[in-house]
Amino acid sequence: MFGSNDKGKIMRVPAHTLISGQTEISGDIRFAGELIVEGRIHGNIYADDESGAVIRVTETGVVEGGIWVPSAVINGLVKGDVHCVKHIELAAKGIIMGDVYYTLIEMVMGSEVNGSLMHIARAQQEAGRLAAAPGNALSFASEYRERETRHDNVENE
C-alpha cells in the first residue's frame, strides 16, 4: 500500500463531468471522457473523434446546439444536429430536433428524430480525417465548426 514500489505509476481514471439538473451553461463545451447532461446547455459540444468520449443527455437534460462526439446516449432533448463517428443510442424519451449523422445507430421505441438520418460511410470518415490538419485533436468537429462559421457569416452579411 503506502510502502509499495508503485510510486511512479499514475492510475488513469476516465474523466466524468456532470451538468446537474439545476445547472444552465451558455457557451461551447469541449470534453474528454464522459459528459452527463441533466441540466441545460446553450452551445455546441465537442469531443475528439479518436477518443472514447461519450455524452449522455438524461431525461431532464436539454442541449440547444450541435453535438460532435464519438458516441452519444440521448434520453432528453437536443435542439441541433448530432454528429457521432462511432455510435449513437436514442433512448425511449430521447428527442432530437435536427439532423443525425451516425455510423451506428440504435433507436428505442418512443424516441424521436425531427430531422434527417444520415449514415457516415467509412470513406467519408477517412476523408474528413485526412482533410484536417495534422495534430488537430478535433478533426471531425473542426471541419463542421468551420462549415457552421462560414454559414453563419453568410447569413449575417
Tab-separated table of C-alpha atoms in Angstrom, residues 2-108:
chain	number	residue	atom	x	y	z
A	2	PHE	CA	1.959	3.072	1.244
A	3	GLY	CA	5.325	1.336	1.212
A	4	SER	CA	4.918	-0.217	-2.230
A	5	ASN	CA	7.262	0.375	-5.137
A	6	ASP	CA	4.479	1.761	-7.366
A	7	LYS	CA	5.295	5.410	-6.599
A	8	GLY	CA	5.953	6.326	-10.244
A	9	LYS	CA	2.728	4.846	-11.558
A	10	ILE	CA	-0.282	7.094	-12.018
A	11	MET	CA	-3.684	5.476	-12.006
A	12	ARG	CA	-5.649	6.533	-15.075
A	13	VAL	CA	-9.300	7.166	-14.324
A	14	PRO	CA	-11.748	8.175	-17.060
A	15	ALA	CA	-12.969	11.747	-16.646
A	16	HIS	CA	-16.633	12.158	-15.738
A	17	THR	CA	-18.308	15.557	-15.934
A	18	LEU	CA	-21.833	16.117	-14.635
A	19	ILE	CA	-24.013	19.075	-15.568
A	20	SER	CA	-26.626	18.722	-12.817
A	21	GLY	CA	-30.333	19.381	-13.214
A	22	GLN	CA	-30.107	22.790	-11.535
A	23	THR	CA	-27.284	23.975	-13.829
A	24	GLU	CA	-27.541	26.051	-17.003
A	25	ILE	CA	-24.461	26.703	-19.143
A	26	SER	CA	-24.128	29.143	-22.050
A	27	GLY	CA	-21.171	28.577	-24.364
A	28	ASP	CA	-19.353	25.795	-26.151
A	29	ILE	CA	-18.017	22.773	-24.263
A	30	ARG	CA	-15.020	20.617	-25.186
A	31	PHE	CA	-14.615	17.461	-23.134
A	32	ALA	CA	-12.915	14.097	-22.828
A	33	GLY	CA	-14.225	11.025	-21.049
A	34	GLU	CA	-17.911	11.127	-20.187
A	35	LEU	CA	-20.214	14.154	-20.103
A	36	ILE	CA	-23.558	13.630	-18.352
A	37	VAL	CA	-26.127	16.353	-19.018
A	38	GLU	CA	-29.004	16.554	-16.550
A	39	GLY	CA	-29.324	20.348	-16.844
A	40	ARG	CA	-29.407	22.759	-19.788
A	41	ILE	CA	-26.623	23.705	-22.221
A	42	HIS	CA	-26.898	26.591	-24.706
A	43	GLY	CA	-23.970	25.992	-27.058
A	44	ASN	CA	-22.127	23.371	-29.053
A	45	ILE	CA	-20.478	20.305	-27.528
A	46	TYR	CA	-17.258	18.805	-28.924
A	47	ALA	CA	-15.058	15.778	-28.174
A	48	ASP	CA	-12.090	14.308	-30.045
A	49	ASP	CA	-13.306	11.705	-32.578
A	50	GLU	CA	-10.431	9.369	-31.766
A	51	SER	CA	-11.210	9.318	-28.048
A	52	GLY	CA	-13.637	7.065	-26.243
A	53	ALA	CA	-15.662	10.123	-25.230
A	54	VAL	CA	-19.390	9.752	-24.723
A	55	ILE	CA	-22.141	12.249	-23.961
A	56	ARG	CA	-25.229	11.161	-22.047
A	57	VAL	CA	-28.219	13.503	-22.173
A	58	THR	CA	-30.567	12.292	-19.451
A	59	GLU	CA	-34.348	12.566	-19.343
A	60	THR	CA	-34.096	16.031	-17.729
A	61	GLY	CA	-31.225	17.201	-19.946
A	62	VAL	CA	-31.557	19.799	-22.712
A	63	VAL	CA	-28.900	20.752	-25.266
A	64	GLU	CA	-29.572	23.729	-27.531
A	65	GLY	CA	-26.733	23.464	-30.036
A	66	GLY	CA	-24.819	20.957	-32.113
A	67	ILE	CA	-23.071	17.883	-30.750
A	68	TRP	CA	-19.866	16.406	-32.266
A	69	VAL	CA	-18.769	13.294	-30.346
A	70	PRO	CA	-17.643	9.715	-30.947
A	71	SER	CA	-20.601	8.241	-29.012
A	72	ALA	CA	-23.856	9.515	-27.537
A	73	VAL	CA	-26.786	8.271	-25.489
A	74	ILE	CA	-29.754	10.623	-25.799
A	75	ASN	CA	-32.733	10.319	-23.448
A	76	GLY	CA	-33.504	14.051	-23.217
A	77	LEU	CA	-33.969	16.901	-25.691
A	78	VAL	CA	-31.395	18.042	-28.258
A	79	LYS	CA	-32.211	21.075	-30.420
A	80	GLY	CA	-29.457	20.878	-33.018
A	81	ASP	CA	-27.574	18.455	-35.241
A	82	VAL	CA	-25.836	15.442	-33.698
A	83	HIS	CA	-22.654	14.021	-35.275
A	84	CYS	CA	-21.427	10.651	-33.920
A	85	VAL	CA	-18.496	8.978	-35.636
A	86	LYS	CA	-18.906	5.742	-33.658
A	87	HIS	CA	-22.313	5.086	-32.078
A	88	ILE	CA	-25.494	6.850	-31.057
A	89	GLU	CA	-28.253	5.419	-28.901
A	90	LEU	CA	-31.645	7.113	-28.778
A	91	ALA	CA	-33.438	6.022	-25.616
A	92	ALA	CA	-37.213	5.945	-25.140
A	93	LYS	CA	-37.571	9.608	-24.128
A	94	GLY	CA	-34.860	10.943	-26.451
A	95	ILE	CA	-35.870	13.722	-28.847
A	96	ILE	CA	-33.560	15.247	-31.452
A	97	MET	CA	-34.793	18.309	-33.318
A	98	GLY	CA	-32.142	18.333	-36.029
A	99	ASP	CA	-30.184	16.037	-38.310
A	100	VAL	CA	-28.319	12.974	-37.030
A	101	TYR	CA	-25.022	11.926	-38.661
A	102	TYR	CA	-24.035	8.447	-37.499
A	103	THR	CA	-22.008	5.317	-38.195
A	104	LEU	CA	-24.048	3.012	-35.929
A	105	ILE	CA	-27.460	3.940	-34.572
A	106	GLU	CA	-29.772	2.314	-32.055
A	107	MET	CA	-33.293	3.675	-31.609
A	108	VAL	CA	-35.653	2.505	-28.896
